[in-house]
Coordinates of N, CA and C in Angstrom, one line a residue:
Chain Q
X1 N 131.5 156.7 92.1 CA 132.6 157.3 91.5 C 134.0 156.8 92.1
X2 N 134.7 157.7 91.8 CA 136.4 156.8 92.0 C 136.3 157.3 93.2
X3 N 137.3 156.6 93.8 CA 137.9 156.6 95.2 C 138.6 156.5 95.6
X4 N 140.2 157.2 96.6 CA 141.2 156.9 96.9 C 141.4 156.9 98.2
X5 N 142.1 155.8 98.6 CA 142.2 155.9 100.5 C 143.8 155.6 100.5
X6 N 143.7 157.1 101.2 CA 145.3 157.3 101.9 C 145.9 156.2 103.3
X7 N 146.3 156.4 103.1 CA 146.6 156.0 105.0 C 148.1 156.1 105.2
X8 N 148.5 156.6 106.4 CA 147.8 156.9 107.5 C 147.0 158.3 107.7
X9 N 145.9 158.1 108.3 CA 145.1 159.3 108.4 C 146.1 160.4 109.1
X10 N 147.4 160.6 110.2 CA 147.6 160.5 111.0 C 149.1 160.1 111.2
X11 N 150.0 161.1 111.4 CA 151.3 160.4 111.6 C 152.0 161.6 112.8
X12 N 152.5 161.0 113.9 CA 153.1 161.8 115.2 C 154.6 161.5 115.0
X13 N 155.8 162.0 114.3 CA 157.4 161.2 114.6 C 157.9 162.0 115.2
X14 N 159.2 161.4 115.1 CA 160.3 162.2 115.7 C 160.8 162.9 114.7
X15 N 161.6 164.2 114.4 CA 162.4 164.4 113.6 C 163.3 164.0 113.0
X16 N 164.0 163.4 112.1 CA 165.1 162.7 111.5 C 164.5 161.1 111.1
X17 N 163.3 160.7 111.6 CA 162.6 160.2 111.6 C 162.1 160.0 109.8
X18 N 162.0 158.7 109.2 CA 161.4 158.3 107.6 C 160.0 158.5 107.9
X19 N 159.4 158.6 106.7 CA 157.7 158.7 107.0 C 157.5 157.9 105.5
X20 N 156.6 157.2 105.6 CA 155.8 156.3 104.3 C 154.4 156.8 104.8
X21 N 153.8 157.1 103.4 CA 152.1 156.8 103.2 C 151.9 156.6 102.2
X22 N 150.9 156.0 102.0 CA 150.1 155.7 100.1 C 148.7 155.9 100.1
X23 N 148.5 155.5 98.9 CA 147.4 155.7 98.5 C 146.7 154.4 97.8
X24 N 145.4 153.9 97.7 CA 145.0 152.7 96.4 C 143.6 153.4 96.1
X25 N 143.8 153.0 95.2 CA 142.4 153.1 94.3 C 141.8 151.8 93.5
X26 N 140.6 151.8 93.7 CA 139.7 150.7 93.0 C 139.4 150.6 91.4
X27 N 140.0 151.7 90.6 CA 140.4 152.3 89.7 C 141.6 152.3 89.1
X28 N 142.1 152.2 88.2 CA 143.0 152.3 87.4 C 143.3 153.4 86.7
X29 N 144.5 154.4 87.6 CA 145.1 155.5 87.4 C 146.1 155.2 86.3
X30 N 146.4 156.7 85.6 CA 147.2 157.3 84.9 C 148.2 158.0 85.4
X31 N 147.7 158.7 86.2 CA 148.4 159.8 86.9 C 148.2 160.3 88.4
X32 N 149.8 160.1 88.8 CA 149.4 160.1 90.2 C 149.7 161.0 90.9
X33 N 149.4 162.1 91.6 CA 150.1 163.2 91.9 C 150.3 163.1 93.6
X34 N 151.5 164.1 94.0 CA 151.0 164.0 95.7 C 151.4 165.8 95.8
X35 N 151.1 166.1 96.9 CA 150.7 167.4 97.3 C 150.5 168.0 98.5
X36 N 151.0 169.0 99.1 CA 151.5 168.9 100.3 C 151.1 170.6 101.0
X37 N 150.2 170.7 101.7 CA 149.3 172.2 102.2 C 149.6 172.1 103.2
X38 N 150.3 173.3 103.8 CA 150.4 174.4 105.0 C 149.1 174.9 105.3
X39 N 149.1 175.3 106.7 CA 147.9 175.8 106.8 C 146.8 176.8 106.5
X40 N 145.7 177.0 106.1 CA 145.8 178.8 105.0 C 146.4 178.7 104.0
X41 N 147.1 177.9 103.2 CA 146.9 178.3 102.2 C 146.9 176.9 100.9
X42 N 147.3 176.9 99.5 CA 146.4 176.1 98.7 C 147.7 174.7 98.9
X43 N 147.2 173.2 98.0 CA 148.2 172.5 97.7 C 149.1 172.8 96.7
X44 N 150.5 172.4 97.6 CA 151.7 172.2 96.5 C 152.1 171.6 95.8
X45 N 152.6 171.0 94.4 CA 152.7 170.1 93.9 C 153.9 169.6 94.5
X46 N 154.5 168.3 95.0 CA 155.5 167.7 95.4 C 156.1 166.9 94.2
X47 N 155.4 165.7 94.0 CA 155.5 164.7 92.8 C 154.6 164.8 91.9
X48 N 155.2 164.3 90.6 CA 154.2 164.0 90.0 C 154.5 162.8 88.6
X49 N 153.7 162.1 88.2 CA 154.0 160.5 88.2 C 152.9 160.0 87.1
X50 N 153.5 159.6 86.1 CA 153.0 159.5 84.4 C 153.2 157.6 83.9
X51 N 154.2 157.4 85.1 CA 153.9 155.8 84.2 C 154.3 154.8 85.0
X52 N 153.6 153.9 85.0 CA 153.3 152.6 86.1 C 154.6 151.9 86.3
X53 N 155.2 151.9 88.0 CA 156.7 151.6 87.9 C 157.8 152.9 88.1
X54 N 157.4 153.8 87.8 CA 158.0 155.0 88.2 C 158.2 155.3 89.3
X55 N 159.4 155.4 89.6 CA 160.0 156.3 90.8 C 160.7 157.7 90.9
X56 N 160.2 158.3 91.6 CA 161.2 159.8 91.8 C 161.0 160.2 92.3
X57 N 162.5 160.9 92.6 CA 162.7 161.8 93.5 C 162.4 163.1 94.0
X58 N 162.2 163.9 94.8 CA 162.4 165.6 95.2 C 163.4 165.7 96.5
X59 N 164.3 165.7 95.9 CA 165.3 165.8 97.3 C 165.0 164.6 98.6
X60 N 164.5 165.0 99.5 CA 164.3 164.1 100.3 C 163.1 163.2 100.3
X61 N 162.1 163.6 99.0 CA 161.3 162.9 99.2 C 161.2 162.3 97.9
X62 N 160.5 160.9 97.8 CA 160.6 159.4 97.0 C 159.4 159.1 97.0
X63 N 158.4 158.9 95.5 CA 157.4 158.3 95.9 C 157.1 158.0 93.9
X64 N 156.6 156.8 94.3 CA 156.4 155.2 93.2 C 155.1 155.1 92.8
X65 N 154.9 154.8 91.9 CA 153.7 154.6 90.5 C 153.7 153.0 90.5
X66 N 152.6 152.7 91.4 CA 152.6 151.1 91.3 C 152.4 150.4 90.4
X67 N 153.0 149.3 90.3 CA 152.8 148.5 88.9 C 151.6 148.5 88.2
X68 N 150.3 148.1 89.5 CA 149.4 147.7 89.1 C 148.8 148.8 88.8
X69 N 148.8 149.8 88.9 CA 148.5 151.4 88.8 C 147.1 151.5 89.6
X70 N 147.3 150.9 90.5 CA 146.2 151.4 91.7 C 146.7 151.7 92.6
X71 N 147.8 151.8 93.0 CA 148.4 152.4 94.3 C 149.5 153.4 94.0
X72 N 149.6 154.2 94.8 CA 151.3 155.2 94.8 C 151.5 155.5 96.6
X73 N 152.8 155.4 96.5 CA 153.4 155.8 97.8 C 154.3 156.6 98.2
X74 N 154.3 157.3 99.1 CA 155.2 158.5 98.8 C 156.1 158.7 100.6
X75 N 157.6 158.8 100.5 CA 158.8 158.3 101.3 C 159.3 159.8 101.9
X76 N 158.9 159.9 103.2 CA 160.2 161.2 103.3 C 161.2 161.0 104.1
X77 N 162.2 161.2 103.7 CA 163.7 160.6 104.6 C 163.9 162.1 105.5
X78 N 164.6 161.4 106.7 CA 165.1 161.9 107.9 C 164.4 163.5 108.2
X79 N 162.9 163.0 108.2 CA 162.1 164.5 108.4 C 162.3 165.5 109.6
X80 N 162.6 166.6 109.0 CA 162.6 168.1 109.6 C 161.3 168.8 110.0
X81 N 161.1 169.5 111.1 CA 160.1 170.0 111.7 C 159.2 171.1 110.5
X82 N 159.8 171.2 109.4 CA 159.0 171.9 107.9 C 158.7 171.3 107.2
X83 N 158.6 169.9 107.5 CA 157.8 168.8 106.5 C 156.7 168.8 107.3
X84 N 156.1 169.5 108.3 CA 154.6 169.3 108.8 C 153.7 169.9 108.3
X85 N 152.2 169.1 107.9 CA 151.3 169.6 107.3 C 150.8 168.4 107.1
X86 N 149.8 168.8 105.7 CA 149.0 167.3 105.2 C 149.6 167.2 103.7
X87 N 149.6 165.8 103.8 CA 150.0 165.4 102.2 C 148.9 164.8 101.5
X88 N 148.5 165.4 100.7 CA 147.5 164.5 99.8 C 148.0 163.9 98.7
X89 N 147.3 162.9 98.1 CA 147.3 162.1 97.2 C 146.4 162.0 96.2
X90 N 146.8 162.3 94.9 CA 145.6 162.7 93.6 C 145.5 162.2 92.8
X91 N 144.8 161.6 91.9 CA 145.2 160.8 90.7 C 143.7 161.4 89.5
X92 N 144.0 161.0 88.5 CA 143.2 161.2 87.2 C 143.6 159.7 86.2
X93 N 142.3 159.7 85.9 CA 142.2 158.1 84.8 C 142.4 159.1 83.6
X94 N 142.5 160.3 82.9 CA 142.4 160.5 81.9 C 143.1 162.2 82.3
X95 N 144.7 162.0 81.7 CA 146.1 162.5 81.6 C 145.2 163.7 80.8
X96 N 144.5 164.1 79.6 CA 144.9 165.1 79.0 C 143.1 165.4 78.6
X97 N 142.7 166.6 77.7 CA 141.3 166.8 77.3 C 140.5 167.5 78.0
X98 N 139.4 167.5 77.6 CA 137.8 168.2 79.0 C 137.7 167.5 79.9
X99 N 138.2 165.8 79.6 CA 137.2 165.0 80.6 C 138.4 164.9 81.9
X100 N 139.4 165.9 82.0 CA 140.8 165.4 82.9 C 139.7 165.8 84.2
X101 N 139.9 165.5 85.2 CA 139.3 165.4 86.9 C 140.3 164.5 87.8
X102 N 141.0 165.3 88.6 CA 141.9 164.6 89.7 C 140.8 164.2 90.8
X103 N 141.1 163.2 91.3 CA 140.4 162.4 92.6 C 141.5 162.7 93.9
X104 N 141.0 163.1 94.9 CA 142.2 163.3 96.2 C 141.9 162.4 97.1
X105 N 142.7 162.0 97.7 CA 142.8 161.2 98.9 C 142.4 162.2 99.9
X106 N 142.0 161.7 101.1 CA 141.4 162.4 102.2 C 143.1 163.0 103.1
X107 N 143.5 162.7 102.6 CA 145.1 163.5 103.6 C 145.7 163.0 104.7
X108 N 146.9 163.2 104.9 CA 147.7 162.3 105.8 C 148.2 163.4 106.7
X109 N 147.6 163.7 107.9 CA 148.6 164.8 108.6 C 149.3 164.1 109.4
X110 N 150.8 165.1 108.7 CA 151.7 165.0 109.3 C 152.4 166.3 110.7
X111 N 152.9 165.3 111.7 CA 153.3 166.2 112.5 C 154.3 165.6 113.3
X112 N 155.5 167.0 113.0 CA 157.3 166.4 113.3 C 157.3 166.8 114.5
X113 N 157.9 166.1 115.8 CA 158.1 166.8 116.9 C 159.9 167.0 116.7
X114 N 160.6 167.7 117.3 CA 161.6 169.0 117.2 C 162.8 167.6 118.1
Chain M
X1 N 158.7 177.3 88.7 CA 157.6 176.2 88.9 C 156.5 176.7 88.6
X2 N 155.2 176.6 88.0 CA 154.4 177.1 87.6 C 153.2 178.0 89.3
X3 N 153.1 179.1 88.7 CA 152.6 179.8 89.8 C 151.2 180.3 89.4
X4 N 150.4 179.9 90.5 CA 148.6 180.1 90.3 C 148.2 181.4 91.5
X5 N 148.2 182.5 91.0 CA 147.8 183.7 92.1 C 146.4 184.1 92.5
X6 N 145.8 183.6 93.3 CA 144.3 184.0 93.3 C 144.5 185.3 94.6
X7 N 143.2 186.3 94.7 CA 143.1 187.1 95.2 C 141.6 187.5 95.4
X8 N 141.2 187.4 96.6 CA 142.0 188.4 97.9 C 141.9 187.2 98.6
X9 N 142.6 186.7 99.3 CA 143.3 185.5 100.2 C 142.6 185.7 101.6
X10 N 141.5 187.0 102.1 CA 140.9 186.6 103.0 C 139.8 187.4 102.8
X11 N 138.6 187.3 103.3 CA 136.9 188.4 102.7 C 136.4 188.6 104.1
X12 N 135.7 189.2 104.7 CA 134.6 189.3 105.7 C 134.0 190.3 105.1
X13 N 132.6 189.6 105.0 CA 131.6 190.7 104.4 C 130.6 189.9 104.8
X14 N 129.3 190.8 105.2 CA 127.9 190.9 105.6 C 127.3 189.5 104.7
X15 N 126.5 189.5 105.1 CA 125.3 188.5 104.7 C 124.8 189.1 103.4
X16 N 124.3 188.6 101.8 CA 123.6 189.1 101.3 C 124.7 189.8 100.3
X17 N 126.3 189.9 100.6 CA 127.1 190.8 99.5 C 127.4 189.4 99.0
X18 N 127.6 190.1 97.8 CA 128.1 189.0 96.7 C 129.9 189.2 96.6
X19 N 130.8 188.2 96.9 CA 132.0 188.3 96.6 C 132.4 188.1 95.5
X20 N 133.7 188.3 95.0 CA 134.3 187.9 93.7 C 136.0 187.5 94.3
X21 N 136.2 186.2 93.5 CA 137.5 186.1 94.4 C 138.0 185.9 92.4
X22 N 139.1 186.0 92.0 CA 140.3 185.7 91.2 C 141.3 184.9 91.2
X23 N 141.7 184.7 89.9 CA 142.9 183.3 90.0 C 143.1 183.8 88.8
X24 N 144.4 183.6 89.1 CA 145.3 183.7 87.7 C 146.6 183.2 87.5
X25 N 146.9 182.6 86.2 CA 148.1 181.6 86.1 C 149.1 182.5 85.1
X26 N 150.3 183.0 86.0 CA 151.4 184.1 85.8 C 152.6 183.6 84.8
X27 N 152.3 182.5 84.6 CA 153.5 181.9 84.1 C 152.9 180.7 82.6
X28 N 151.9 180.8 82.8 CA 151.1 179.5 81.7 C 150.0 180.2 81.3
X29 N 149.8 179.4 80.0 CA 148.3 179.4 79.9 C 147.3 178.7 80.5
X30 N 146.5 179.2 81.3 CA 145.8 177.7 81.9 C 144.4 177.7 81.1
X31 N 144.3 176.5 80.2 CA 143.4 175.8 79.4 C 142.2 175.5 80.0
X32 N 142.5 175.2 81.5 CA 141.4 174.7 81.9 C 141.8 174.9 83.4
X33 N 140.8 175.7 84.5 CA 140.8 176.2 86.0 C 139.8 175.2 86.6
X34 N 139.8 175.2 87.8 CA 138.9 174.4 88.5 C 139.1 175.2 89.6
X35 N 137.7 175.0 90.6 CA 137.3 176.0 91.7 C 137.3 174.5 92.7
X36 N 137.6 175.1 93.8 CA 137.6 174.1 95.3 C 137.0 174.6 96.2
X37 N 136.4 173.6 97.0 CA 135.9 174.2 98.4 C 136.7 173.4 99.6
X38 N 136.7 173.8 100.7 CA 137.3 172.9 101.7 C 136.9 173.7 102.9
X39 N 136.7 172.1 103.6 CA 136.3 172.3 105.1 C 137.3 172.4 106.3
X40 N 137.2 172.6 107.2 CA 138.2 172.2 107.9 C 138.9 171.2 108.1
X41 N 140.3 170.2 108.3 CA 140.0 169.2 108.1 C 139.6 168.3 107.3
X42 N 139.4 168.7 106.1 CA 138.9 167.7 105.1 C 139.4 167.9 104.1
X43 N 139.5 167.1 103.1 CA 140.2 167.2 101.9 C 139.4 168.2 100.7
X44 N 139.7 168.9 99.7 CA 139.3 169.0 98.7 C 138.2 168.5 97.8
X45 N 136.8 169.5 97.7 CA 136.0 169.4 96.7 C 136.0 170.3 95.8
X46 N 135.7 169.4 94.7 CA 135.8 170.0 93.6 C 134.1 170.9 92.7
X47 N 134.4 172.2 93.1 CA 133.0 172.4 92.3 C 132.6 172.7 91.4
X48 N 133.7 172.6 90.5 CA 133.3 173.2 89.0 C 134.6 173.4 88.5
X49 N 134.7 172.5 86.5 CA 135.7 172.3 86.4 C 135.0 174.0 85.4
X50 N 136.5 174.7 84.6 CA 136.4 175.8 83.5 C 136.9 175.5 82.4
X51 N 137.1 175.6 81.0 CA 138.1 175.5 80.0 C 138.0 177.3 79.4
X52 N 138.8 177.4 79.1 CA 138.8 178.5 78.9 C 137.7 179.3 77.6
X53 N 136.9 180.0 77.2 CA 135.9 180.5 76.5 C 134.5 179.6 76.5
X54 N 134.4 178.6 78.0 CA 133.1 177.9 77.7 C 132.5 177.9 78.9
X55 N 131.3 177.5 79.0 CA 130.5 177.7 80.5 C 131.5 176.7 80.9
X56 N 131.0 176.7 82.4 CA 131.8 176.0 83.1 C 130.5 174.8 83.4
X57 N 131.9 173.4 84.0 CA 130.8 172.5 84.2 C 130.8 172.5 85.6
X58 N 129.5 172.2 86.3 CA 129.3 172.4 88.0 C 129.0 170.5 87.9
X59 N 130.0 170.5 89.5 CA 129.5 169.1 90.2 C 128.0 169.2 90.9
X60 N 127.8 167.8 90.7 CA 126.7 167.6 91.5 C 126.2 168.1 92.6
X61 N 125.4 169.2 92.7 CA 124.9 169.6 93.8 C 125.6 171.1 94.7
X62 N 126.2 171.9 93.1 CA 126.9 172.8 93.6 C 125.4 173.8 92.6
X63 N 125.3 174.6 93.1 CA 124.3 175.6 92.1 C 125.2 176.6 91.5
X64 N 124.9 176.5 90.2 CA 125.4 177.3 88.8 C 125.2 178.5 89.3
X65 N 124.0 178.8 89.9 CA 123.5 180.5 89.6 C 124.2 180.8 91.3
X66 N 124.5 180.4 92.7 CA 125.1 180.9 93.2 C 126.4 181.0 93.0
X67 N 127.3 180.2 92.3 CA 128.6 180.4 92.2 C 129.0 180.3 90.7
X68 N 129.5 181.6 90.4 CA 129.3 182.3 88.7 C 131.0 182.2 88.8
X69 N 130.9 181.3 87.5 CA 132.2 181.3 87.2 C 132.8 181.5 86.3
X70 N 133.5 182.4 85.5 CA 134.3 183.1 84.2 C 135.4 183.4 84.1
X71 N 135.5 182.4 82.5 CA 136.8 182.1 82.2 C 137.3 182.6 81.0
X72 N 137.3 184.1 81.1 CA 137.4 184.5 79.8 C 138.7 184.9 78.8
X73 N 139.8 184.6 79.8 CA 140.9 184.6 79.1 C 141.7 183.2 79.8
X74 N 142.8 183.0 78.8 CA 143.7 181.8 79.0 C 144.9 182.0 80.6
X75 N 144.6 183.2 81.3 CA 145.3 183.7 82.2 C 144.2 184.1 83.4
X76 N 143.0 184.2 83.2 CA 142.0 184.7 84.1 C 140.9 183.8 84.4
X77 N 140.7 183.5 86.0 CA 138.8 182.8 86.1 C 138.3 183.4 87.2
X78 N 137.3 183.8 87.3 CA 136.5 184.4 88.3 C 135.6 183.4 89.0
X79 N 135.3 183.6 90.7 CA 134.3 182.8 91.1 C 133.6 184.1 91.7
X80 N 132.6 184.1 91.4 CA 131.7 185.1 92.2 C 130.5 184.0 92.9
X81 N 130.7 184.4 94.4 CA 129.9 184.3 95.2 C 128.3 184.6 95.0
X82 N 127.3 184.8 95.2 CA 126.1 185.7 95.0 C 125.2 185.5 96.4
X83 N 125.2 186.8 96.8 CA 124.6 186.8 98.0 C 124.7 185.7 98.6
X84 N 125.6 185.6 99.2 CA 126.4 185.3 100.3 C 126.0 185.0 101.8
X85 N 125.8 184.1 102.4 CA 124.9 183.8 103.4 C 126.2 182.8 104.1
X86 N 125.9 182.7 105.7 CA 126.9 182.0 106.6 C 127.6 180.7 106.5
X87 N 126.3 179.9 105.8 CA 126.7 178.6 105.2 C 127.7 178.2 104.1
X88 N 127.8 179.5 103.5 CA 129.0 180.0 102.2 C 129.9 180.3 102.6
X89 N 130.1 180.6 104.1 CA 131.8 180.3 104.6 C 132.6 179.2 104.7
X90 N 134.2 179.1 104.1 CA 134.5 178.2 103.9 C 136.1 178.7 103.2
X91 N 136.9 177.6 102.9 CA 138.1 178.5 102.4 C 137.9 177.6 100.7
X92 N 138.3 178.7 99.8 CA 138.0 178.2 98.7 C 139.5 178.7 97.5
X93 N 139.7 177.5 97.0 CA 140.8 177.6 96.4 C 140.6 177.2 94.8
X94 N 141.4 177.8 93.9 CA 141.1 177.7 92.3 C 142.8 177.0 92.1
X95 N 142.5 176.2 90.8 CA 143.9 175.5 90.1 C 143.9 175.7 89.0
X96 N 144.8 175.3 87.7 CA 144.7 176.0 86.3 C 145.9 174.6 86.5
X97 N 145.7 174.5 85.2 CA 146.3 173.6 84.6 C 146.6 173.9 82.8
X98 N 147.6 173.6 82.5 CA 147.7 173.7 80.8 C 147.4 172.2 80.2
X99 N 146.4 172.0 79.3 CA 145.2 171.0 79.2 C 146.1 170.1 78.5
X100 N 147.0 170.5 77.6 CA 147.6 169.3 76.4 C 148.9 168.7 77.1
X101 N 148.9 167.4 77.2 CA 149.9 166.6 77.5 C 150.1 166.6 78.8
X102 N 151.0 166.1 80.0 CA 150.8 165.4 80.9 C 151.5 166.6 81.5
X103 N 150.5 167.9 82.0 CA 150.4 168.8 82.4 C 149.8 168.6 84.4
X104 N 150.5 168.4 85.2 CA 149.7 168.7 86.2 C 148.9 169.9 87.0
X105 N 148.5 170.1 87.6 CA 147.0 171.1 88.4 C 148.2 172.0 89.4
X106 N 148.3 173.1 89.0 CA 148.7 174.1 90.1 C 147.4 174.6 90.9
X107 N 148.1 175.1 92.1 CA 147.1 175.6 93.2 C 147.4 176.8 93.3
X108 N 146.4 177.6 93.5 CA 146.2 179.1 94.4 C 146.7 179.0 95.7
X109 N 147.0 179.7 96.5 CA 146.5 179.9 97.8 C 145.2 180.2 98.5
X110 N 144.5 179.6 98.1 CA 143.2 179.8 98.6 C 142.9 181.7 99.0
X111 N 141.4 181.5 99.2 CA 140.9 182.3 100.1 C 139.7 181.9 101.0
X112 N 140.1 182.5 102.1 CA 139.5 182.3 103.4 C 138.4 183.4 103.4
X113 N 137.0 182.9 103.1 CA 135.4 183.7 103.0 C 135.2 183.6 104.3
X114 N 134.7 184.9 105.1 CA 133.9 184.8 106.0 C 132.9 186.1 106.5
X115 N 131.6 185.0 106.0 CA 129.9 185.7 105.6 C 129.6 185.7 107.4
X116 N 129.6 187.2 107.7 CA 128.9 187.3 109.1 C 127.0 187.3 109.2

């Protein structure tokens, strides 16, 4: 089946501190989502990303729709100790119908020291 | 932003009770719900997608007849537990999605099951 690997499994910064992680897949996505859980409770939608080459924004955070549509990467500028948690990364080969099924990446915890 | 309310957000009950957890999408129609499990630590599995008025489809290796799932309105899906045993602890979370056009997956806040 499909498969997405995040990396880094794992991120320790400083506060004010940028963070980059992505994702690739062996597969050729559609749609890329990223998603971001607190502890106890479900994922957030953060981004969300419809066409290969796309970029955008959510305030501080930036993340891109690779050309090749196997990877996306997602940017958080000058991170605050409430950007901690895990970010996942999600994609679907098929946007709309019965057959839609998102794939997750195994998750990137993040954790801001103060 | 679209909002997905599942309830009750935390269970402890005996071995052998059957639970019922809820999701519901307050703001959309959701065409189609999907049920999650997750471990500690680990990412998101998926056990069964719903579309709204049809059985649901179970992933590989999840059993239909322990985890009953109903989707019988465009706002409502049920996961019922069935006798419930230790190994069925776990935190489990439902999404809903509106099916047509490039609609992405809202989340529940999960609920935290715990079978003594």
């Amino acid at each position: 089946g499909q498969q997405l690997n995040q990396s880094p499994q794992s991120m320790f910064i400083q506060e004010g501190e940028d963070v980059s992680m992505n994702c690739t897949s062996s597969s050729i996505f559609n749609t890329w989502l990223w998603y971001k859980q607190d502890p106890g409770e479900g994922p957030v939608l953060l981004i969300a990303l419809y066409k290969a080459g796309e970029l955008t924004s959510n305030g501080r955070l930036t993340a891109q729709f690779g050309i090749t549509r196997k990877d996306s990467f997602l940017n958080i500028s000058a991170s605050i100790p409430s950007d901690v948690g895990i970010y996942f990364c999600a994609g679907t080969t098929n946007s709309g119908g019965s057959n839609y099924k998102l794939t997750f990446g195994k998750g990137t915890l993040l954790t801001v020291n103060p | 932003g679209a909002v997905v309310s599942q309830h009750p957000s935390w269970v402890i009950c005996k071995s052998g009770t059957s639970v019922k957890i809820e999701c519901r999408s307050l703001d959309f129609q959701a065409t189609t719900m999907f049920w999650y499990r997750q471990f500690p630590k680990q990412s998101l599995m998926l056990m069964a997608t719903s579309n709204e008025g049809s059985k649901a489809t179970y992933e590989q290796g999840v059993e239909k007849d322990k985890f009953l799932i109903n989707h019988a309105s465009l706002t409502l899906s049920t996961l019922t537990v069935t006798s419930a045993h230790p190994e069925d602890s776990s935190f489990y979370i439902c999404s809903a999605r509106y099916a047509e056009g490039n609609q992405p997956q809202h989340f529940g806040d999960g609920t935290r099951l715990s079978i003594l």
